[in-house]
Amino acid sequence: MSAYLNTRVSLFRARLWHPGDFRALLDAPEEEVERVLRERDLAELAPGYASRDVLSLEQRIIGRVLDETWVLLRPMGGAARAFLLYWTQRFEISNLKTLLRGKMTGERPATLLSRLTPMGPFARLDGEDLAHAEDVAELFRRLEAGAYAGIARQARQAFEESHDPFLLDAALDRAYYEGLAQRARPLEADLGADFATLMGHYLDRINLVWLLRYRFNYHLPPAQVYYLLVNTHYGLSPARLKVMAAQGDMAAVLAALPDKTRRLLEGAADIGEVARRMEQRRLDAAEAVLRKPGAACTRAFAYLTLRERRLREARVVLRGRQLRLPRQAIEATLGPRLVDTGGS
Amino acid sequence: MFRAAPMAHVTLWLLASEAQDAALLLARHGAFAPAPADGTLPDSPAAAYREVYLEARSRLDKLLEQDGAPPSQVPEDAAAPTLAGLGLVNEELKLIWQAYSAVSEQAAQLQEARQRLAVMRESYARLQGLRLDLSRLFQADSLLATRIGTVPTGNVARLKESLALAGFVLSVFDRHQDQVFAVAAGPRGGQVAGLLSQAGWRDMEIPEALRTRPEAARRYLEDEEARLGAALTANRNMRADYLSRHGERIAEARLQLALARPLAEAAPVGVRGQGQLAVFTGWVPRSGLEALRAALAARFHGRVLSDIRYPDMAEAARVPSLLRYPAWLRPFSPLVRAYGLPRYGELDPTLPFALGYLLLFGAMFGDVGHGAVIVLLFLALGPALKQLLWVGVAAGLASMVFGLLYGSVFGFEDWLPALWISPMHDPLRLLAVAVGLGAVFIVLTLLASIHNHWVRGHGAAALGAANGLAGLLFYLGALAAGASLAGLVDWGLAGALLALAGLAGVALHAGLENHAPWGERLLVSAIETLETGINLFANTLSFMRVAAFSLNHVALAMAVFTLAQGLGQVGQGAALALGNGIIIVLEGGIVAIQAMRLMYYEGFSRFFSGDGVAFLPLRLEK
């Protein structure tokens, strides 16, 4: 099965967009955009582009990621399968947030339903039923009787005390990523250092960016910031996170990072830049994993990481074009690696 | 019985204001299955209607979950609500449900309070044992802030670490299920409120009574328990009373929604429009057209225009299949549906399946005694088996018929004379008959396949495909050549030529169908031709299992007898009963699956795509 999965990942890898593909999409005249997308195996994004339906475009991207995840899951079993299945559930957590926010603002069920991402065979939430809940309290009661009972209970407890949508989102995110970290841990022994590196870069990025945002954008006290972070054992250990959360400004937080990460973030002036560099480190690690032979499940995870990212970057170009943004602005968002004329 | 009922594509043009009544009439008629329109009309005039219907339906269903009164009959002359009327029904249901839901929420809170009280009672008992003066914990202090509360067990470790950052300590003094009881203490003015709420912390309301004398505390707990119990009873009565007071309004809303349902159901596929015009598109069995026309004329007096056309085979994949069966054949249809639904125009294999399945089951499990037991067993289990009852009885009867032909009763081959052949005494002949049966079966499936290719408009496949005429010619030729080699007939040369011609046809078709370079075409043709020959040969031999299982049946019975003979009289009886039971259940089950396998894989896979669309007409809610 491992050989089959490795072959599958190698075949899928050819679908990843290269700088040349992004340039072709940037250069194409308006009437050629659909053709460019079809030629590059993203035919399903073309109708979304034509109808200028932003939400539909996002849903199609996630739909493609889910389809490919489904194919990669087939030969998997045990903890690796459980991990990857859980990884896809972050889209459903996003649906859950949409439902909760919709209920808070009194949105109609049909509007809410149109904003949910179809999860296909991964669906565990009954969107139709939940969208028709009368209010947030009823929605929580229904959620607590379903597949996300644990996460929903924690979120409700946090929400009932504060009634703050931001804290509700934070509770949901934290509960989800705690679950992800727990599922990743037993895999590290089987899948080796590459998997631990990918997970480490992923969760360290999440923790660092959250810490900076909670601390300096939302001005939460250090104790609460620390509580909202994901408990992991990667580069940013709990002990270090405690120290970082207690710092009074961003520079001090960055100075408290481990050496390697501190060097990576040297000169980063804002949280956006920190997020970009941390994300790039994660993508570089995923590319390195894909380039060499290794555990098939790790390569599958690396592929899906890169695939989702590239699809979102394709969406950046499409959205930029729809909004008639200057080409330089789109290129700046993509970053030099994807628009470098020297690329293949 | 061999094909889906002929359909007509119907387009109805009407006033958008009458769309709900037209849909209701179509549902009453029960023969109009909505189908997507061609998209020339831009609007979905029933989209808003459907949205309101779904909201109202969801509220009604939630109310019916609480009070599932049986639905009332939809009156013959009742009209469907307009969008405005449906909106009023929705608003009314919203008010009823919101009020009911608020009372239900109170009930949930009372239940939670009752659980907390039970836990508090336990905790208090433990605190009493510690001889702790609770009142001191709550004394105002200028330096120390103290809170007593509950927090989910899973959050304790993280909360402890986080509180430490704010100079607080968390001390757990009791736990109950997934909650712990804890005291959080730290410097007054410490910013921990947000953190505690994030961690799901609930302050415990410690009443004054619990801080003072034990007897007052006990009385407080008892009073509180009685108060919550009474409140819950009152809440339950209030909800029941509320539902009974609104029973008529709920029933009326239910009726209105039953009348609104047809348009809401048709909306996403079969209703388009523009301005004041609505257009319904769908499929109607040709036999029901006249009745539908008459009903529309009687109700709308010419205000509905209709356009009727008959489908051509190019669109067969989109036309729904309406299949009607006589009562005796109906129980077999789920077994065919398990494989797929016949496409419109294709041969419906339900009748051949029923006959073939019974023939194969009987041939593999031919025994008068065991067949009779199966019949009695299924009759005894009766209605619980629903449609399977008749399938089981028919299989048992087929087993009995073949038992007579084989002269087999409970495995004894000498109680009855064999009317045809005794498997154990003439196994080679039985094998030859089984292969012959397989050959006939495959020829029939190839004929069915040619028919299906043809009606789909795939003329080239009907002629040249491996399961087309070329495949059939190859197979018949190969059979003739084989029979000549066995000395049964003298058609060797003719058979070989026919087989070669058939193979050439298959190869040619495979080559022409493939649009790859010539080298690849040749390779694909060669492989496909070879595969055709091997498959047909293997499929024919696959039927040898029919003879093998009939022999297996006798052999198993002999094994049971041999075992039984070695035991005493009681043991003998028990062994025979047990052995026959095992034969009926295990072997009968295996044979039932094998017969199904032969029908599916050797039969259906050759000619039956099973990708038909079910005919699902609009109907009134039952």
mmCIF file of N, CA and C in Angstrom, chain A residues 57-134:
data_model
loop_
_atom_site.group_PDB
_atom_site.id
_atom_site.type_symbol
_atom_site.label_atom_id
_atom_site.label_comp_id
_atom_site.label_asym_id
_atom_site.label_seq_id
_atom_site.Cartn_x
_atom_site.Cartn_y
_atom_site.Cartn_z
ATOM 1 N N LEU A 57 -15.807 30.077 -5.612
ATOM 2 C CA LEU A 57 -14.406 29.804 -5.964
ATOM 3 C C LEU A 57 -13.697 29.125 -4.791
ATOM 4 N N GLU A 58 -13.893 29.646 -3.611
ATOM 5 C CA GLU A 58 -13.295 29.063 -2.410
ATOM 6 C C GLU A 58 -13.829 27.640 -2.208
ATOM 7 N N GLN A 59 -15.126 27.478 -2.399
ATOM 8 C CA GLN A 59 -15.724 26.155 -2.210
ATOM 9 C C GLN A 59 -15.169 25.159 -3.216
ATOM 10 N N ARG A 60 -14.947 25.620 -4.441
ATOM 11 C CA ARG A 60 -14.400 24.715 -5.460
ATOM 12 C C ARG A 60 -12.966 24.317 -5.124
ATOM 13 N N ILE A 61 -12.208 25.264 -4.612
ATOM 14 C CA ILE A 61 -10.826 24.950 -4.230
ATOM 15 C C ILE A 61 -10.820 23.894 -3.128
ATOM 16 N N ILE A 62 -11.649 24.110 -2.132
ATOM 17 C CA ILE A 62 -11.694 23.134 -1.035
ATOM 18 C C ILE A 62 -12.224 21.793 -1.559
ATOM 19 N N GLY A 63 -13.193 21.881 -2.463
ATOM 20 C CA GLY A 63 -13.723 20.651 -3.056
ATOM 21 C C GLY A 63 -12.631 19.849 -3.734
ATOM 22 N N ARG A 64 -11.730 20.549 -4.454
ATOM 23 C CA ARG A 64 -10.642 19.845 -5.145
ATOM 24 C C ARG A 64 -9.696 19.225 -4.116
ATOM 25 N N VAL A 65 -9.365 19.974 -3.084
ATOM 26 C CA VAL A 65 -8.474 19.438 -2.038
ATOM 27 C C VAL A 65 -9.104 18.199 -1.406
ATOM 28 N N LEU A 66 -10.394 18.274 -1.137
ATOM 29 C CA LEU A 66 -11.070 17.136 -0.505
ATOM 30 C C LEU A 66 -11.099 15.926 -1.439
ATOM 31 N N ASP A 67 -11.333 16.178 -2.720
ATOM 32 C CA ASP A 67 -11.352 15.062 -3.685
ATOM 33 C C ASP A 67 -10.007 14.341 -3.685
ATOM 34 N N GLU A 68 -8.936 15.132 -3.731
ATOM 35 C CA GLU A 68 -7.605 14.508 -3.788
ATOM 36 C C GLU A 68 -7.262 13.844 -2.452
ATOM 37 N N THR A 69 -7.712 14.438 -1.371
ATOM 38 C CA THR A 69 -7.482 13.802 -0.067
ATOM 39 C C THR A 69 -8.182 12.444 -0.027
ATOM 40 N N TRP A 70 -9.367 12.404 -0.588
ATOM 41 C CA TRP A 70 -10.139 11.146 -0.598
ATOM 42 C C TRP A 70 -9.367 10.051 -1.332
ATOM 43 N N VAL A 71 -8.771 10.436 -2.455
ATOM 44 C CA VAL A 71 -7.998 9.456 -3.236
ATOM 45 C C VAL A 71 -6.796 8.973 -2.420
ATOM 46 N N LEU A 72 -6.117 9.909 -1.758
ATOM 47 C CA LEU A 72 -4.924 9.539 -0.989
ATOM 48 C C LEU A 72 -5.279 8.741 0.264
ATOM 49 N N LEU A 73 -6.478 8.946 0.761
ATOM 50 C CA LEU A 73 -6.874 8.231 1.987
ATOM 51 C C LEU A 73 -7.147 6.753 1.741
ATOM 52 N N ARG A 74 -7.551 6.438 0.507
ATOM 53 C CA ARG A 74 -7.998 5.071 0.220
ATOM 54 C C ARG A 74 -7.020 4.007 0.683
ATOM 55 N N PRO A 75 -5.725 4.126 0.324
ATOM 56 C CA PRO A 75 -4.823 3.052 0.765
ATOM 57 C C PRO A 75 -4.343 3.204 2.204
ATOM 58 N N MET A 76 -4.747 4.251 2.883
ATOM 59 C CA MET A 76 -4.248 4.479 4.253
ATOM 60 C C MET A 76 -5.112 3.754 5.271
ATOM 61 N N GLY A 77 -4.518 3.514 6.422
ATOM 62 C CA GLY A 77 -5.279 2.904 7.502
ATOM 63 C C GLY A 77 -4.762 3.414 8.834
ATOM 64 N N GLY A 78 -5.414 3.021 9.894
ATOM 65 C CA GLY A 78 -4.949 3.306 11.248
ATOM 66 C C GLY A 78 -4.812 4.776 11.573
ATOM 67 N N ALA A 79 -3.739 5.079 12.336
ATOM 68 C CA ALA A 79 -3.572 6.438 12.873
ATOM 69 C C ALA A 79 -3.343 7.461 11.757
ATOM 70 N N ALA A 80 -2.638 7.038 10.674
ATOM 71 C CA ALA A 80 -2.361 7.979 9.582
ATOM 72 C C ALA A 80 -3.659 8.414 8.915
ATOM 73 N N ARG A 81 -4.546 7.475 8.709
ATOM 74 C CA ARG A 81 -5.831 7.784 8.092
ATOM 75 C C ARG A 81 -6.658 8.696 9.007
ATOM 76 N N ALA A 82 -6.640 8.336 10.302
ATOM 77 C CA ALA A 82 -7.401 9.138 11.267
ATOM 78 C C ALA A 82 -6.876 10.577 11.298
ATOM 79 N N PHE A 83 -5.542 10.706 11.216
ATOM 80 C CA PHE A 83 -4.936 12.040 11.245
ATOM 81 C C PHE A 83 -5.379 12.865 10.034
ATOM 82 N N LEU A 84 -5.265 12.248 8.850
ATOM 83 C CA LEU A 84 -5.586 12.996 7.633
ATOM 84 C C LEU A 84 -7.079 13.338 7.573
ATOM 85 N N LEU A 85 -7.904 12.416 8.052
ATOM 86 C CA LEU A 85 -9.340 12.687 8.103
ATOM 87 C C LEU A 85 -9.611 13.889 9.011
ATOM 88 N N TYR A 86 -8.918 13.895 10.155
ATOM 89 C CA TYR A 86 -9.111 14.990 11.101
ATOM 90 C C TYR A 86 -8.608 16.302 10.499
ATOM 91 N N TRP A 87 -7.536 16.194 9.731
ATOM 92 C CA TRP A 87 -6.968 17.388 9.108
ATOM 93 C C TRP A 87 -7.988 18.067 8.197
ATOM 94 N N THR A 88 -8.784 17.258 7.489
ATOM 95 C CA THR A 88 -9.811 17.836 6.595
ATOM 96 C C THR A 88 -10.937 18.489 7.393
ATOM 97 N N GLN A 89 -11.050 18.118 8.656
ATOM 98 C CA GLN A 89 -12.181 18.643 9.431
ATOM 99 C C GLN A 89 -12.047 20.130 9.742
ATOM 100 N N ARG A 90 -10.873 20.706 9.460
ATOM 101 C CA ARG A 90 -10.767 22.142 9.722
ATOM 102 C C ARG A 90 -11.704 22.925 8.801
ATOM 103 N N PHE A 91 -12.012 22.356 7.638
ATOM 104 C CA PHE A 91 -12.988 23.020 6.767
ATOM 105 C C PHE A 91 -14.381 22.974 7.414
ATOM 106 N N GLU A 92 -14.626 21.888 8.102
ATOM 107 C CA GLU A 92 -15.935 21.773 8.740
ATOM 108 C C GLU A 92 -16.009 22.676 9.982
ATOM 109 N N ILE A 93 -14.862 22.847 10.640
ATOM 110 C CA ILE A 93 -14.841 23.788 11.773
ATOM 111 C C ILE A 93 -15.169 25.185 11.246
ATOM 112 N N SER A 94 -14.668 25.458 10.059
ATOM 113 C CA SER A 94 -14.959 26.749 9.451
ATOM 114 C C SER A 94 -16.467 26.858 9.164
ATOM 115 N N ASN A 95 -17.074 25.753 8.709
ATOM 116 C CA ASN A 95 -18.535 25.745 8.512
ATOM 117 C C ASN A 95 -19.257 25.990 9.836
ATOM 118 N N LEU A 96 -18.706 25.390 10.854
ATOM 119 C CA LEU A 96 -19.322 25.531 12.178
ATOM 120 C C LEU A 96 -19.308 26.999 12.625
ATOM 121 N N LYS A 97 -18.178 27.656 12.369
ATOM 122 C CA LYS A 97 -18.085 29.085 12.731
ATOM 123 C C LYS A 97 -19.095 29.895 11.925
ATOM 124 N N THR A 98 -19.197 29.540 10.620
ATOM 125 C CA THR A 98 -20.150 30.254 9.763
ATOM 126 C C THR A 98 -21.562 30.114 10.325
ATOM 127 N N LEU A 99 -21.896 28.900 10.738
ATOM 128 C CA LEU A 99 -23.238 28.660 11.272
ATOM 129 C C LEU A 99 -23.467 29.471 12.545
ATOM 130 N N LEU A 100 -22.460 29.466 13.423
ATOM 131 C CA LEU A 100 -22.619 30.173 14.696
ATOM 132 C C LEU A 100 -22.750 31.677 14.470
ATOM 133 N N ARG A 101 -21.885 32.215 13.605
ATOM 134 C CA ARG A 101 -21.944 33.660 13.357
ATOM 135 C C ARG A 101 -23.267 34.022 12.683
ATOM 136 N N GLY A 102 -23.672 33.134 11.759
ATOM 137 C CA GLY A 102 -24.940 33.367 11.060
ATOM 138 C C GLY A 102 -26.100 33.409 12.030
ATOM 139 N N LYS A 103 -26.085 32.522 12.996
ATOM 140 C CA LYS A 103 -27.182 32.495 13.974
ATOM 141 C C LYS A 103 -27.141 33.726 14.871
ATOM 142 N N MET A 104 -25.923 34.188 15.173
ATOM 143 C CA MET A 104 -25.809 35.386 16.016
ATOM 144 C C MET A 104 -26.372 36.609 15.305
ATOM 145 N N THR A 105 -26.172 36.647 13.973
ATOM 146 C CA THR A 105 -26.636 37.832 13.241
ATOM 147 C C THR A 105 -28.019 37.605 12.618
ATOM 148 N N GLY A 106 -28.618 36.451 12.901
ATOM 149 C CA GLY A 106 -29.978 36.187 12.428
ATOM 150 C C GLY A 106 -30.091 35.983 10.933
ATOM 151 N N GLU A 107 -29.054 35.391 10.333
ATOM 152 C CA GLU A 107 -29.113 35.132 8.888
ATOM 153 C C GLU A 107 -30.134 34.050 8.579
ATOM 154 N N ARG A 108 -30.723 34.109 7.385
ATOM 155 C CA ARG A 108 -31.713 33.098 7.004
ATOM 156 C C ARG A 108 -31.006 31.793 6.648
ATOM 157 N N PRO A 109 -31.686 30.685 6.869
ATOM 158 C CA PRO A 109 -31.048 29.381 6.616
ATOM 159 C C PRO A 109 -30.509 29.225 5.192
ATOM 160 N N ALA A 110 -31.277 29.710 4.200
ATOM 161 C CA ALA A 110 -30.833 29.520 2.818
ATOM 162 C C ALA A 110 -29.513 30.259 2.572
ATOM 163 N N THR A 111 -29.385 31.458 3.123
ATOM 164 C CA THR A 111 -28.151 32.235 2.965
ATOM 165 C C THR A 111 -26.999 31.508 3.638
ATOM 166 N N LEU A 112 -27.281 31.026 4.827
ATOM 167 C CA LEU A 112 -26.244 30.308 5.572
ATOM 168 C C LEU A 112 -25.787 29.069 4.807
ATOM 169 N N LEU A 113 -26.763 28.334 4.297
ATOM 170 C CA LEU A 113 -26.425 27.086 3.597
ATOM 171 C C LEU A 113 -25.559 27.349 2.382
ATOM 172 N N SER A 114 -25.846 28.477 1.706
ATOM 173 C CA SER A 114 -25.064 28.769 0.501
ATOM 174 C C SER A 114 -23.621 29.106 0.856
ATOM 175 N N ARG A 115 -23.369 29.475 2.095
ATOM 176 C CA ARG A 115 -22.005 29.856 2.493
ATOM 177 C C ARG A 115 -21.215 28.692 3.068
ATOM 178 N N LEU A 116 -21.865 27.580 3.271
ATOM 179 C CA LEU A 116 -21.146 26.426 3.830
ATOM 180 C C LEU A 116 -20.352 25.726 2.733
ATOM 181 N N THR A 117 -19.200 25.225 3.105
ATOM 182 C CA THR A 117 -18.399 24.467 2.146
ATOM 183 C C THR A 117 -18.917 23.028 2.088
ATOM 184 N N PRO A 118 -19.304 22.559 0.895
ATOM 185 C CA PRO A 118 -19.762 21.169 0.825
ATOM 186 C C PRO A 118 -18.606 20.214 1.151
ATOM 187 N N MET A 119 -18.817 19.328 2.089
ATOM 188 C CA MET A 119 -17.743 18.444 2.553
ATOM 189 C C MET A 119 -17.795 17.071 1.897
ATOM 190 N N GLY A 120 -18.798 16.822 1.075
ATOM 191 C CA GLY A 120 -18.878 15.524 0.388
ATOM 192 C C GLY A 120 -18.821 14.376 1.376
ATOM 193 N N PRO A 121 -17.989 13.363 1.059
ATOM 194 C CA PRO A 121 -17.964 12.184 1.935
ATOM 195 C C PRO A 121 -17.344 12.456 3.305
ATOM 196 N N PHE A 122 -16.731 13.644 3.473
ATOM 197 C CA PHE A 122 -16.120 13.964 4.765
ATOM 198 C C PHE A 122 -17.124 14.604 5.738
ATOM 199 N N ALA A 123 -18.317 14.882 5.248
ATOM 200 C CA ALA A 123 -19.264 15.649 6.059
ATOM 201 C C ALA A 123 -19.659 14.893 7.326
ATOM 202 N N ARG A 124 -19.591 15.620 8.430
ATOM 203 C CA ARG A 124 -20.066 15.045 9.695
ATOM 204 C C ARG A 124 -21.147 15.933 10.310
ATOM 205 N N LEU A 125 -21.245 17.146 9.785
ATOM 206 C CA LEU A 125 -22.288 18.056 10.260
ATOM 207 C C LEU A 125 -23.480 17.975 9.317
ATOM 208 N N ASP A 126 -24.669 18.000 9.880
ATOM 209 C CA ASP A 126 -25.873 18.062 9.057
ATOM 210 C C ASP A 126 -26.216 19.534 8.861
ATOM 211 N N GLY A 127 -25.615 20.124 7.818
ATOM 212 C CA GLY A 127 -25.743 21.564 7.588
ATOM 213 C C GLY A 127 -27.191 22.005 7.491
ATOM 214 N N GLU A 128 -27.978 21.228 6.777
ATOM 215 C CA GLU A 128 -29.396 21.581 6.567
ATOM 216 C C GLU A 128 -30.113 21.711 7.912
ATOM 217 N N ASP A 129 -29.887 20.736 8.757
ATOM 218 C CA ASP A 129 -30.551 20.718 10.063
ATOM 219 C C ASP A 129 -30.053 21.882 10.943
ATOM 220 N N LEU A 130 -28.731 22.062 10.947
ATOM 221 C CA LEU A 130 -28.151 23.081 11.824
ATOM 222 C C LEU A 130 -28.514 24.498 11.364
ATOM 223 N N ALA A 131 -28.553 24.683 10.046
ATOM 224 C CA ALA A 131 -28.883 26.018 9.538
ATOM 225 C C ALA A 131 -30.302 26.416 9.936
ATOM 226 N N HIS A 132 -31.144 25.419 10.166
ATOM 227 C CA HIS A 132 -32.527 25.732 10.532
ATOM 228 C C HIS A 132 -32.727 25.832 12.042
ATOM 229 N N ALA A 133 -31.651 25.787 12.808
ATOM 230 C CA ALA A 133 -31.784 26.014 14.260
ATOM 231 C C ALA A 133 -32.272 27.442 14.467
ATOM 232 N N GLU A 134 -33.083 27.631 15.484
ATOM 233 C CA GLU A 134 -33.730 28.937 15.665
ATOM 234 C C GLU A 134 -32.753 30.005 16.148
#
